[in-house]
Each structure stands twice: as structure tokens, then as C-alpha cells.
mmCIF file of C-alpha atoms in Angstrom:
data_model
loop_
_atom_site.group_PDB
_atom_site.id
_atom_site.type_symbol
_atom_site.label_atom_id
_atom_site.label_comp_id
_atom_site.label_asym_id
_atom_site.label_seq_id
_atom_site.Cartn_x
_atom_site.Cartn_y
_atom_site.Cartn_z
ATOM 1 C CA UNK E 183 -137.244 -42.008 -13.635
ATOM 2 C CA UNK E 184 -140.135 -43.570 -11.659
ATOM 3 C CA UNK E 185 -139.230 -46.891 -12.666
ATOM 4 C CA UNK E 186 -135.545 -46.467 -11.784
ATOM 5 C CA UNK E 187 -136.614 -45.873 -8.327
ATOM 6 C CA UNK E 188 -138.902 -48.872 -8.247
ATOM 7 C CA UNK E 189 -136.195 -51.253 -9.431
ATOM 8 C CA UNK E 190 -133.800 -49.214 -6.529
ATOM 9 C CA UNK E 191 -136.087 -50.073 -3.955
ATOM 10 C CA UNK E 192 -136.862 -53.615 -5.009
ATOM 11 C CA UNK E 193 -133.371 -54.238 -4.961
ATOM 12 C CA UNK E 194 -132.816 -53.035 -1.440
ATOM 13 C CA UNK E 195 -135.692 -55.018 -0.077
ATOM 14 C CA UNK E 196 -134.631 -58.316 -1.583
ATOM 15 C CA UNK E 197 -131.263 -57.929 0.113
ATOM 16 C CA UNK E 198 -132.814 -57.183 3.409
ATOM 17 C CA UNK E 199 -134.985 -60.111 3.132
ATOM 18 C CA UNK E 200 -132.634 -62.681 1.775
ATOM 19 C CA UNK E 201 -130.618 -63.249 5.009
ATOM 20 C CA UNK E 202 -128.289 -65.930 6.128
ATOM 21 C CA UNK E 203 -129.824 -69.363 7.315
ATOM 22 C CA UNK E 204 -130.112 -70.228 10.618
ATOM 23 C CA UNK E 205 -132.390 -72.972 10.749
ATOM 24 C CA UNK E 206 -130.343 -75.509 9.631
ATOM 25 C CA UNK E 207 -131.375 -78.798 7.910
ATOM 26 C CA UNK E 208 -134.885 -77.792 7.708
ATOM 27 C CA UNK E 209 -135.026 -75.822 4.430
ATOM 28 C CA UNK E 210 -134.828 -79.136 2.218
ATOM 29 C CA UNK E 211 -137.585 -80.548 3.758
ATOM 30 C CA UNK E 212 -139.606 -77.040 3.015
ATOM 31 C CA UNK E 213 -141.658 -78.311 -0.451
ATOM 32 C CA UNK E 214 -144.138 -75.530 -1.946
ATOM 33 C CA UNK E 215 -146.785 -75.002 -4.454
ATOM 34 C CA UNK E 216 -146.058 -72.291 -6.837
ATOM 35 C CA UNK E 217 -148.398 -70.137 -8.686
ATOM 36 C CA UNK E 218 -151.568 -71.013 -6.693
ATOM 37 C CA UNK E 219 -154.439 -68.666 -8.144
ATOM 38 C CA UNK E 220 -156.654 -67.075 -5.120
ATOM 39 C CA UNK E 221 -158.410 -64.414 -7.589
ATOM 40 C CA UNK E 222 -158.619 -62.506 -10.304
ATOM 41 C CA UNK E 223 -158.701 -58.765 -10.755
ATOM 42 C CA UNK E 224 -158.765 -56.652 -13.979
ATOM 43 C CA UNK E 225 -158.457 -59.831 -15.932
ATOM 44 C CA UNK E 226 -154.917 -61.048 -14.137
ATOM 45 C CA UNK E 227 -154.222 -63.780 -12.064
ATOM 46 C CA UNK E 228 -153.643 -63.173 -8.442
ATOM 47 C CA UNK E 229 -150.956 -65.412 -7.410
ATOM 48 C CA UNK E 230 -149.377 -67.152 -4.041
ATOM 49 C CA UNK E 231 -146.926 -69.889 -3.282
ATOM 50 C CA UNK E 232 -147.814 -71.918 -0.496
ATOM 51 C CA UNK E 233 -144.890 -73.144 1.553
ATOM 52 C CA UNK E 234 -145.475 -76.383 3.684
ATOM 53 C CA UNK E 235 -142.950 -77.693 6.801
ATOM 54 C CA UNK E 236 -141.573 -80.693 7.274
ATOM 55 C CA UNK E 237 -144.186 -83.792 7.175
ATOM 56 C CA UNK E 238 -145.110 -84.421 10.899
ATOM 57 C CA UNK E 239 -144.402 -88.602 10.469
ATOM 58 C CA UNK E 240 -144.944 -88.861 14.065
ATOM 59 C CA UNK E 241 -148.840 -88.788 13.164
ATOM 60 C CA UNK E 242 -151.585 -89.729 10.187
ATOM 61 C CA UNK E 243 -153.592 -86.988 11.279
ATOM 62 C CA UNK E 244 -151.299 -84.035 12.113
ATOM 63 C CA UNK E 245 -153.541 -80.591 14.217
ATOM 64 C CA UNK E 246 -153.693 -77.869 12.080
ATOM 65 C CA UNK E 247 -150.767 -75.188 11.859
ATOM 66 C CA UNK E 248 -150.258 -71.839 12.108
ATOM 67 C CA UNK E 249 -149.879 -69.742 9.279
ATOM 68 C CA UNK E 250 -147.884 -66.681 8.219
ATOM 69 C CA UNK E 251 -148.866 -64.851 5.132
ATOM 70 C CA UNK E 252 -145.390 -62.859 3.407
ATOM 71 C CA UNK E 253 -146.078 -59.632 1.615
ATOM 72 C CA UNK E 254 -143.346 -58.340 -0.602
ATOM 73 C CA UNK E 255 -141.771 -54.917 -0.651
ATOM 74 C CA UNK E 256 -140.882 -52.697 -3.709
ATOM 75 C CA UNK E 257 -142.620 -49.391 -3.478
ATOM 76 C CA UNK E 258 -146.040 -50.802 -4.158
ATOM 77 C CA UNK E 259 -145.021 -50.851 -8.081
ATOM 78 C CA UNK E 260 -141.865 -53.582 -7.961
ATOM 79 C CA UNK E 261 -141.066 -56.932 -5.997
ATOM 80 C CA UNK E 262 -142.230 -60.416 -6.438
ATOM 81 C CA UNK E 263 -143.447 -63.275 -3.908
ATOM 82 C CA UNK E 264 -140.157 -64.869 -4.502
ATOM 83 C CA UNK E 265 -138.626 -61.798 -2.679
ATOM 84 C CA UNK E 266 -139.341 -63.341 0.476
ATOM 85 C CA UNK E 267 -138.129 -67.036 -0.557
ATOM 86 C CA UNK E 268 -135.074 -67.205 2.090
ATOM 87 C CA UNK E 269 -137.143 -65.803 5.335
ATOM 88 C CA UNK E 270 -140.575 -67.726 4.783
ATOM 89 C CA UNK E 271 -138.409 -71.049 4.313
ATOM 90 C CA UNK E 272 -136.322 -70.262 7.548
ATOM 91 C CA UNK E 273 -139.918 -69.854 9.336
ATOM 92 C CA UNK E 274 -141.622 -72.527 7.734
ATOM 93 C CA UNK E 275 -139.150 -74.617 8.752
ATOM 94 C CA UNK E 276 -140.263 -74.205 12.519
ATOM 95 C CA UNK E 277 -143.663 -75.780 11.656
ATOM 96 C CA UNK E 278 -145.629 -73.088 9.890
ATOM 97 C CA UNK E 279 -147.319 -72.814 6.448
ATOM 98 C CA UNK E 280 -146.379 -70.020 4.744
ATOM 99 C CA UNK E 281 -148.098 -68.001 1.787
ATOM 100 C CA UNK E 282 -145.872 -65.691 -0.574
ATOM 101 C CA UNK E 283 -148.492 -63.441 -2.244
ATOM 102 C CA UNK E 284 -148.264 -61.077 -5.267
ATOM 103 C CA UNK E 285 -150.923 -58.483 -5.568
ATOM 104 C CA UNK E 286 -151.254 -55.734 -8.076
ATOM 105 C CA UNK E 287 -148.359 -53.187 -8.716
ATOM 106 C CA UNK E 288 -148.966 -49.726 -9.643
ATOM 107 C CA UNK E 289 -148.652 -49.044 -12.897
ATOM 108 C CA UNK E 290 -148.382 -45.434 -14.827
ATOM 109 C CA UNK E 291 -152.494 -45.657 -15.318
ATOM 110 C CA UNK E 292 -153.555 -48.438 -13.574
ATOM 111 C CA UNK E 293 -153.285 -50.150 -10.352
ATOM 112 C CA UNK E 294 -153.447 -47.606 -8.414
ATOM 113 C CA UNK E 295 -155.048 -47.415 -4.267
ATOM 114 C CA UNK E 296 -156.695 -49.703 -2.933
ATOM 115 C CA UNK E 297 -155.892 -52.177 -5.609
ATOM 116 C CA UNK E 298 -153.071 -53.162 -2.867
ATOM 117 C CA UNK E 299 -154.555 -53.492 0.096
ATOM 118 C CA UNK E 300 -158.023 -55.199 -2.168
ATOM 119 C CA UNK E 301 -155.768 -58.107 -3.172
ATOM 120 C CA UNK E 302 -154.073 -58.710 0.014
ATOM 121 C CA UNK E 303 -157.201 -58.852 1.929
ATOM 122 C CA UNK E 304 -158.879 -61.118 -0.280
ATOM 123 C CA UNK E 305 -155.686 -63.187 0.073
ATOM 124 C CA UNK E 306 -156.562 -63.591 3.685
ATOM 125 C CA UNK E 307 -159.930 -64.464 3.431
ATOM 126 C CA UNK E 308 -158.734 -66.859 0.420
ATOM 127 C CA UNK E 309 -156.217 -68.572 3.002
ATOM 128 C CA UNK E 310 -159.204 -68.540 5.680
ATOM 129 C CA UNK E 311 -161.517 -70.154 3.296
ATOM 130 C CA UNK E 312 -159.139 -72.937 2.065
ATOM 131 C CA UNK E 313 -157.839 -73.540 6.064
ATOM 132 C CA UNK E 314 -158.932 -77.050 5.588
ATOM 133 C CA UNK E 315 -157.440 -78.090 2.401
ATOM 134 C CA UNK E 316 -153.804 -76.691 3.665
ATOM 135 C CA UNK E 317 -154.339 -77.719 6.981
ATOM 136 C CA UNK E 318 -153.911 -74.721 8.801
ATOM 137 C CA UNK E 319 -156.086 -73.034 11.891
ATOM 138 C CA UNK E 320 -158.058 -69.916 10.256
ATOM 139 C CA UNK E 321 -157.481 -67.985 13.686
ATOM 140 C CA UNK E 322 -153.715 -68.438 14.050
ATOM 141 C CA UNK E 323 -152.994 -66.144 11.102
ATOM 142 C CA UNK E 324 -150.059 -63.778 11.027
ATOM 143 C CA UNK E 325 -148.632 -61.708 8.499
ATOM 144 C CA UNK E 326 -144.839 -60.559 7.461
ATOM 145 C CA UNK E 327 -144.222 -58.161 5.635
ATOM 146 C CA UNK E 328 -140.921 -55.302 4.340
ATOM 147 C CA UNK E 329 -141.386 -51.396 3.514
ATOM 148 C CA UNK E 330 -144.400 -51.190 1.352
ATOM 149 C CA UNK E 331 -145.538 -54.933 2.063
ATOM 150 C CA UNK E 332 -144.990 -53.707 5.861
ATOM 151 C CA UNK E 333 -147.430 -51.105 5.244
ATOM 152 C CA UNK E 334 -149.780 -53.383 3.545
ATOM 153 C CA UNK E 335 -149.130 -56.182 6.576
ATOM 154 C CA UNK E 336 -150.014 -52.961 8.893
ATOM 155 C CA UNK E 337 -152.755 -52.360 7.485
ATOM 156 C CA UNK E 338 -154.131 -57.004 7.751
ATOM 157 C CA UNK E 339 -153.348 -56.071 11.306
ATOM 158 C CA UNK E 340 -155.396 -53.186 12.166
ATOM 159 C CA UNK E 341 -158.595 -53.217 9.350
ATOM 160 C CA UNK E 342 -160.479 -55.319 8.058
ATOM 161 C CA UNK E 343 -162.219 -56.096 4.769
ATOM 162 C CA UNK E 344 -163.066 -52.399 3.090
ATOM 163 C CA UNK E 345 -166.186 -53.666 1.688
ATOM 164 C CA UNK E 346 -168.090 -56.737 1.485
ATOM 165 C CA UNK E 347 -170.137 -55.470 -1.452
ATOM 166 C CA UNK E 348 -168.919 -57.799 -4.483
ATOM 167 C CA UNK E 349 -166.193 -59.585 -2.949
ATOM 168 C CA UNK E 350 -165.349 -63.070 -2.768
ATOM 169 C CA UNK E 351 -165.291 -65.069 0.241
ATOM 170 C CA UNK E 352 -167.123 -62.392 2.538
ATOM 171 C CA UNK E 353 -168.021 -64.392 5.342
ATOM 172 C CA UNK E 354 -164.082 -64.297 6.392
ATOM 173 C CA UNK E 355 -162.248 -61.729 7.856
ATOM 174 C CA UNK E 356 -159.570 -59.941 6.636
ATOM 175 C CA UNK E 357 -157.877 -58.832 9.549
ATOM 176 C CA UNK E 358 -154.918 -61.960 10.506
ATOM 177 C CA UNK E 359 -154.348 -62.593 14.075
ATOM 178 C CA UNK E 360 -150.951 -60.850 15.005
ATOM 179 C CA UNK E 361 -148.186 -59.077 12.225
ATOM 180 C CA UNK E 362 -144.761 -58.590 11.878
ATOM 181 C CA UNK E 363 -143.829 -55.297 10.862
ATOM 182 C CA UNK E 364 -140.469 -54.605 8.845
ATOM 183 C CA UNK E 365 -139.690 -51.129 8.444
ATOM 184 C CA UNK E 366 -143.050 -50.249 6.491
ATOM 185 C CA UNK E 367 -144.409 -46.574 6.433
ATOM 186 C CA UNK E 368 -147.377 -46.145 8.810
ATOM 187 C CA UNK E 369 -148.227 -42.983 8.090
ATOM 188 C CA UNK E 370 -148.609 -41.887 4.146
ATOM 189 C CA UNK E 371 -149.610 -38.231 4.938
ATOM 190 C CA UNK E 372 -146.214 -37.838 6.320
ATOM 191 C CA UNK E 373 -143.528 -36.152 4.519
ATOM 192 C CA UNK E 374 -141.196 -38.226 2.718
ATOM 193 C CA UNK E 375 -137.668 -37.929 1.608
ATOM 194 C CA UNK E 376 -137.162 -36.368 -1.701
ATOM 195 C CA UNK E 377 -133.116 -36.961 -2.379
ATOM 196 C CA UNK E 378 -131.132 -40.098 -1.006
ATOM 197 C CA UNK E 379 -130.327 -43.657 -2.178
ATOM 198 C CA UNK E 380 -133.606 -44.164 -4.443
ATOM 199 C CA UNK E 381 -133.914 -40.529 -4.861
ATOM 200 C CA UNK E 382 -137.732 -38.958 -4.557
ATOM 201 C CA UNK E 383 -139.632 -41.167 -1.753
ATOM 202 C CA UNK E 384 -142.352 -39.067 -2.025
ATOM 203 C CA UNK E 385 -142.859 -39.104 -5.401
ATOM 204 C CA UNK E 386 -143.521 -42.711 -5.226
ATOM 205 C CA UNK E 387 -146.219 -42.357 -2.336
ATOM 206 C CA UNK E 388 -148.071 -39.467 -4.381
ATOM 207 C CA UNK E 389 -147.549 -42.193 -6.960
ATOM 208 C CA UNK E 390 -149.270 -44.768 -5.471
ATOM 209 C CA UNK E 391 -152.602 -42.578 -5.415
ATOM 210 C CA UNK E 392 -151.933 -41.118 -8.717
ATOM 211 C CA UNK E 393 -152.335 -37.799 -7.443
ATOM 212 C CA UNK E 394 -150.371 -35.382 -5.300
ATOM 213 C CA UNK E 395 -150.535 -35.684 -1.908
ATOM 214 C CA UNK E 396 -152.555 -32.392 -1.658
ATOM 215 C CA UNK E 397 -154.933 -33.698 -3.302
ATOM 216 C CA UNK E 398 -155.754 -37.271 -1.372
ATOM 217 C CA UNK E 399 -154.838 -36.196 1.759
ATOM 218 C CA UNK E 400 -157.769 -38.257 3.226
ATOM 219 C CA UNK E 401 -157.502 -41.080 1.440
ATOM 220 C CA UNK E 402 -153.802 -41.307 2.316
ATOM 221 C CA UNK E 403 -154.802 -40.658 5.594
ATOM 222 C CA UNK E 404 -157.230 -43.855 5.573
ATOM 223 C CA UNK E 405 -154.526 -46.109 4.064
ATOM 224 C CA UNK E 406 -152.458 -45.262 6.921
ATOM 225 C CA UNK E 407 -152.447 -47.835 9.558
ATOM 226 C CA UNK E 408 -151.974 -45.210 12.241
ATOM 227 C CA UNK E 409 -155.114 -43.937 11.794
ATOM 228 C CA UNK E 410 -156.693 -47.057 12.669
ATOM 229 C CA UNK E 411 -154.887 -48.315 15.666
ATOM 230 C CA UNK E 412 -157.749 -48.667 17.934
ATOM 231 C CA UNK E 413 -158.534 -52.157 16.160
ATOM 232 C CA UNK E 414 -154.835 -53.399 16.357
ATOM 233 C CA UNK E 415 -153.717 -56.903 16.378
ATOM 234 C CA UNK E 416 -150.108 -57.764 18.556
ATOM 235 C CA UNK E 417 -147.301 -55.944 16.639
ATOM 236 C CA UNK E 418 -143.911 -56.934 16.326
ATOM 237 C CA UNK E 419 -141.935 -53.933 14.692
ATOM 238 C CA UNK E 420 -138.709 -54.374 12.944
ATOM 239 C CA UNK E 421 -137.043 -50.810 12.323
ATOM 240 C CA UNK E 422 -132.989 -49.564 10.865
ATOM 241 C CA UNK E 423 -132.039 -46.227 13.276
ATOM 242 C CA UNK E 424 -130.158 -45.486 9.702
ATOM 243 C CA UNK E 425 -133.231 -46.058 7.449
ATOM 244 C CA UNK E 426 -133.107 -42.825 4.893
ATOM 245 C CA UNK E 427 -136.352 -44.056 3.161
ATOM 246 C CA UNK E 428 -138.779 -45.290 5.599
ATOM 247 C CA UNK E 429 -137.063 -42.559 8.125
ATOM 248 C CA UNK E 430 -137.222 -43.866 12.041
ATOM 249 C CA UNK E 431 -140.247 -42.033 13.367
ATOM 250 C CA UNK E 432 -142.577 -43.660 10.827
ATOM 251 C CA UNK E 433 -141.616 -46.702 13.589
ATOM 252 C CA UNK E 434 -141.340 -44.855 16.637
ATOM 253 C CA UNK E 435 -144.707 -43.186 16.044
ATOM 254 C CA UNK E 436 -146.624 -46.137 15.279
ATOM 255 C CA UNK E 437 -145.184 -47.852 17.819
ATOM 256 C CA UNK E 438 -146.156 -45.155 20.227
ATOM 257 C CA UNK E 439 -149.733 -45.025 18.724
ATOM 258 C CA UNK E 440 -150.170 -48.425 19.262
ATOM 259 C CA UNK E 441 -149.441 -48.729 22.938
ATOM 260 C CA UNK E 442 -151.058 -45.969 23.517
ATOM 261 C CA UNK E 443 -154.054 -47.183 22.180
ATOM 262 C CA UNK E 444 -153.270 -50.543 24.947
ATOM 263 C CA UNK E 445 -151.918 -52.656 22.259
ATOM 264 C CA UNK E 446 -149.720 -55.128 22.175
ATOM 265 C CA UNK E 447 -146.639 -54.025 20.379
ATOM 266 C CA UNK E 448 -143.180 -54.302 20.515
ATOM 267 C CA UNK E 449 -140.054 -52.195 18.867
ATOM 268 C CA UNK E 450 -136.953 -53.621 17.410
ATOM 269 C CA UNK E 451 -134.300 -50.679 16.694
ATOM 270 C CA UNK E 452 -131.730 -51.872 14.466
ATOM 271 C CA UNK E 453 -128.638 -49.879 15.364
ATOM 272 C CA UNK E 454 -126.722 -48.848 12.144
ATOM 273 C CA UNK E 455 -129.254 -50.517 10.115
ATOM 274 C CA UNK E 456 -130.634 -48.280 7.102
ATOM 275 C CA UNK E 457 -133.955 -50.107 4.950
ATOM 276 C CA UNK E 458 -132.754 -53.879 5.686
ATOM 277 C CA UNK E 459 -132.582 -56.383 8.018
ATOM 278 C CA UNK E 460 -128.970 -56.563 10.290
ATOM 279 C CA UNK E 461 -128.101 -59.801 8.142
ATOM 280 C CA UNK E 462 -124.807 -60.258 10.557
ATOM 281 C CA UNK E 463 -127.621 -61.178 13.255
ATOM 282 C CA UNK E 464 -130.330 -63.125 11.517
ATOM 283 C CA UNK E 465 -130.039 -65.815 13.802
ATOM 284 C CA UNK E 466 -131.727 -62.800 16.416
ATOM 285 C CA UNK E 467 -134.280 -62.205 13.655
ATOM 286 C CA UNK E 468 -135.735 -65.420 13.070
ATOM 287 C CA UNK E 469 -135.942 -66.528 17.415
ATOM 288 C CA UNK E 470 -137.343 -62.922 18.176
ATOM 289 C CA UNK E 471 -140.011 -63.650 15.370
ATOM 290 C CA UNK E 472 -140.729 -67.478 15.889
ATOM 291 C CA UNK E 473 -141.623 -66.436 19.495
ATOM 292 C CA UNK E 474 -143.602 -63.850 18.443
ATOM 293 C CA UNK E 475 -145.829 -65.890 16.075
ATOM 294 C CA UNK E 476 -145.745 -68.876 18.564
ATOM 295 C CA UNK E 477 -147.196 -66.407 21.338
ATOM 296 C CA UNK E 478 -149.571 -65.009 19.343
ATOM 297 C CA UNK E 479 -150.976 -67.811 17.367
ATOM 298 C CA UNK E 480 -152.491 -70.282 19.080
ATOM 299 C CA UNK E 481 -151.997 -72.878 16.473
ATOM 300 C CA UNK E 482 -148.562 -72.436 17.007
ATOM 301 C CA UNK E 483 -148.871 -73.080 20.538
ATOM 302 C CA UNK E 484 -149.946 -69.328 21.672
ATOM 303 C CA UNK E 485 -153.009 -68.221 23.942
ATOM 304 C CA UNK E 486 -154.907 -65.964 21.675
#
């Protein structure tokens, strides 16, 4: 049953993130290098694809570039880098490098939290460490990333490394520079649904610790990236008013949080929009995010 869920929600995040082009002509010239390994954990490869935009022929020597790391979606146990494909090529094609990661996926016993958030931070400080050899500024950094690679994206954005004990590359941060948020849970001590399209949402959270919720209450509350909004990075938040599995105040509240807090964060409502993107308007998608990333990244032509 668990599994059937996973493969549900995998499914409904690679059709919100495979949207129609709008950036037209520039996806050929996109080239990538798949399978890149930027660690190893419990004897598995951790992998990325690196995405690189057009050559800049203009120049021998072309400035570093911004960079947006993609996180894929799929309940923390399903989804692939590749689930991102269409949407880091559309932004890549406006002059960014982009890095599709894979990290570890829950599995009945094994994988479980922080495994997660472990491998996506040491993706970051990977990226940060090879900034050089992909020609990319180590401080213009953002992140994308859908439902449970939103809350893993949430969580680049307002934390940093959990421990510098035993990790590689521990002179880099793992916090990126600014994050774009699409309808990922904020807050895992929240209630979830337990009947709808996938079926039990909060099985699949409890899941993800191994334990039920009564019994991890803090820890869920630590992997929460509400809970740590006083250390936020600019948020860009991407949320469906129909969404029956991340439900609407997940958004609303962390939005709230956030600006409270005197962040920088901004709330995109998707009117009769349930746990996707509104493909009919992807053109909307891609020039509210570009600006985003170019105002936050200074790479990219931002101040910060």
C-alpha cells in the first residue's frame, strides 16, 4: 500500500513539473553531464546532473554564473533527478547552471530522517566546493524544489549543515542563497490528510521517520522549516488553493512565519490549482522565477 502511494505521488509531481516550454530555442543549446557522483552514503552513489546554458561566444573567459540546485518530489521515498528535466532546461536556458540531484529515498528499513536533508546539504557544499570547475559563483546559489523536494529546498534555505562532525567538504555552507518553494510541507507536526487522491498523507510523513508521529514529535518538529525561520534566505512560494495533499495553510503559514520573522518572502496562490503547477500559464512561472533568482543572486545580476 505504501508503495502505491509513493508511485501516486511521484506521478503527480512529474506532471506538475514537466510544463510547456516557453523559452524557446534555448533548450537545444542546454548540454548536461549525467550521473556526476558528489558522495557516497551507505555504500550508494549520490548522484546529480549538471545542466550548462548556452556557450557565452561573445567571450574566452565568460564571469561565473548563477546556479540553481533542483530537488525532486515523490514523498521522500519516489522521484528521480530527471523529474525536473523540462523546468531546469527552461531556466538554464536564461544563463544558469543547473544541478538535478538524487538523494536517498526511504525505504521500509532504511533511509529514513535525516538521510534526506544529509545528502542534499552535502550536495550544496559539493556544488560550493567544485564552483570553479563548473564555473559558477558559490554565493549566488538558489534552490528549486516540488512537495517533498520543496520541503527539503525549505529546509537549504533556512539551516544549515546539521553537523560538521565527519562530513565532507565542511568548510562550505549548506544553506544556498535564496529558494523557490513549490508547494512543499513546512510544517511535519501538522496533521495530514488521511483519504484523497494518494490516499493516507500522513502515513507517509510518520513514514519518513519510521515511527508515528507521537513518537518524533520533536524531531519532526526540527525537520520543519517553520521552526527555523529566523535564519531564512528570500522565499519565493509557489502554492495550488486546491492542493488536497500539501493542503493551503502549510503555504499560508510559512509564508506568514517568514515575514513575520522580516524575511523576504513572497506567495504565489494558484487559483484552482491542486499539487501542480497551472501548466496553462507556465510562461508566468518561469518570468516570476527568473526574476526571482536574478534578484536574489548576484551572479545572476542581483544585489545580495
Amino acid at each position: 500500500m505504501i508503495r502505491k502511494l509513493f508511485l501516486v505521488v511521484t506521478a503527480v509531481i512529474i506532471a506538475a513539473t514537466n510544463g510547456r516550454s516557453f523559452a524557446a530555442g534555448t533548450a537545444d543549446a542546454v548540454t548536461s553531464r549525467t550521473n556526476v557522483v558528489y558522495g557516497t552514503a551507505d555504500g550508494q552513489d549520490l548522484l546529480m546532473d549538471v545542466l550548462f546554458p548556452p556557450t557565452d561566444m561573445s567571450t574566452s573567459t565568460p564571469a561565473p554564473r548563477a546556479a540553481i540546485i533542483f530537488v525532486h518530489g515523490g514523498g521522500w521515498a519516489g522521484g528521480d533527478k530527471k523529474d525536473f528535466n523540462r523546468i531546469a532546461t527552461e531556466l538554464v536556458g536564461r544563463g544558469f547552471v543547473g544541478f538535478n540531484v538524487n538523494y536517498r529515498l526511504v525505504k521500509p528499513n532504511a533511509n529514513k530522517w535525516p538521510a534526506q536533508i544529509d545528502d542534499c546539504q552535502l550536495a550544496v557544499r559539493w556544488i560550493r566546493a567544485h564552483a570553479v570547475q563548473y564555473n559558477i559563483d558559490p554565493d549566488s546559489l538558489g534552490a528549486m524544489g516540488g512537495s517533498a523536494g520543496g520541503h527539503l529546498v525549505s529546509l537549504l534555505g533556512t539551516t544549515d549543515t546539521r553537523t560538521t562532525e565527519s562530513v565532507e567538504f565542511p568548510d562550505w555552507s549548506s544553506r544556498v542563497n535564496c529558494v523557490v518553494d513549490l508547494f512543499g510541507p513546512s510544517d511535519l507536526t501538522e496533521d495530514f490528510p488521511t483519504t484523497g487522491i494518494i490516499g493516507n498523507v500522513q502515513q507517509i510523513v510518520e513514514n519518513l521517520f519510521g515511527k508515528p508521529m507521537a513518537e518524533v514529535k520533536e524531531i519532526a518538529r526540527e525537520a520543519s522549516p517553520i521552526t527555523h525561520v529566523a535564519n531564512a534566505v528570500p522565499f519565493l512560494i509557489f502554492q495550488g488553493d486546491k492542493d488536497t495533499i500539501v493542503l493551503p495553510p502549510q503555504s499560508t503559514r510559512f509564508h506568514a512565519a517568514l515575514q513575520k520573522a522580516g524575511k523576504d518572502s513572497k506567495l504565489v496562490m494558484m487559483k484552482d490549482v491542486g499539487h501542480n503547477i497551472n501548466t496553462m500559464k507556465m510562461d508566468e512561472f518561469y518570468a516570476e522565477c527568473v526574476a526571482f533568482y536574478r534578484k536574489n543572486l548576484k551572479a545572476a545580476g542581483g544585489g545580495r
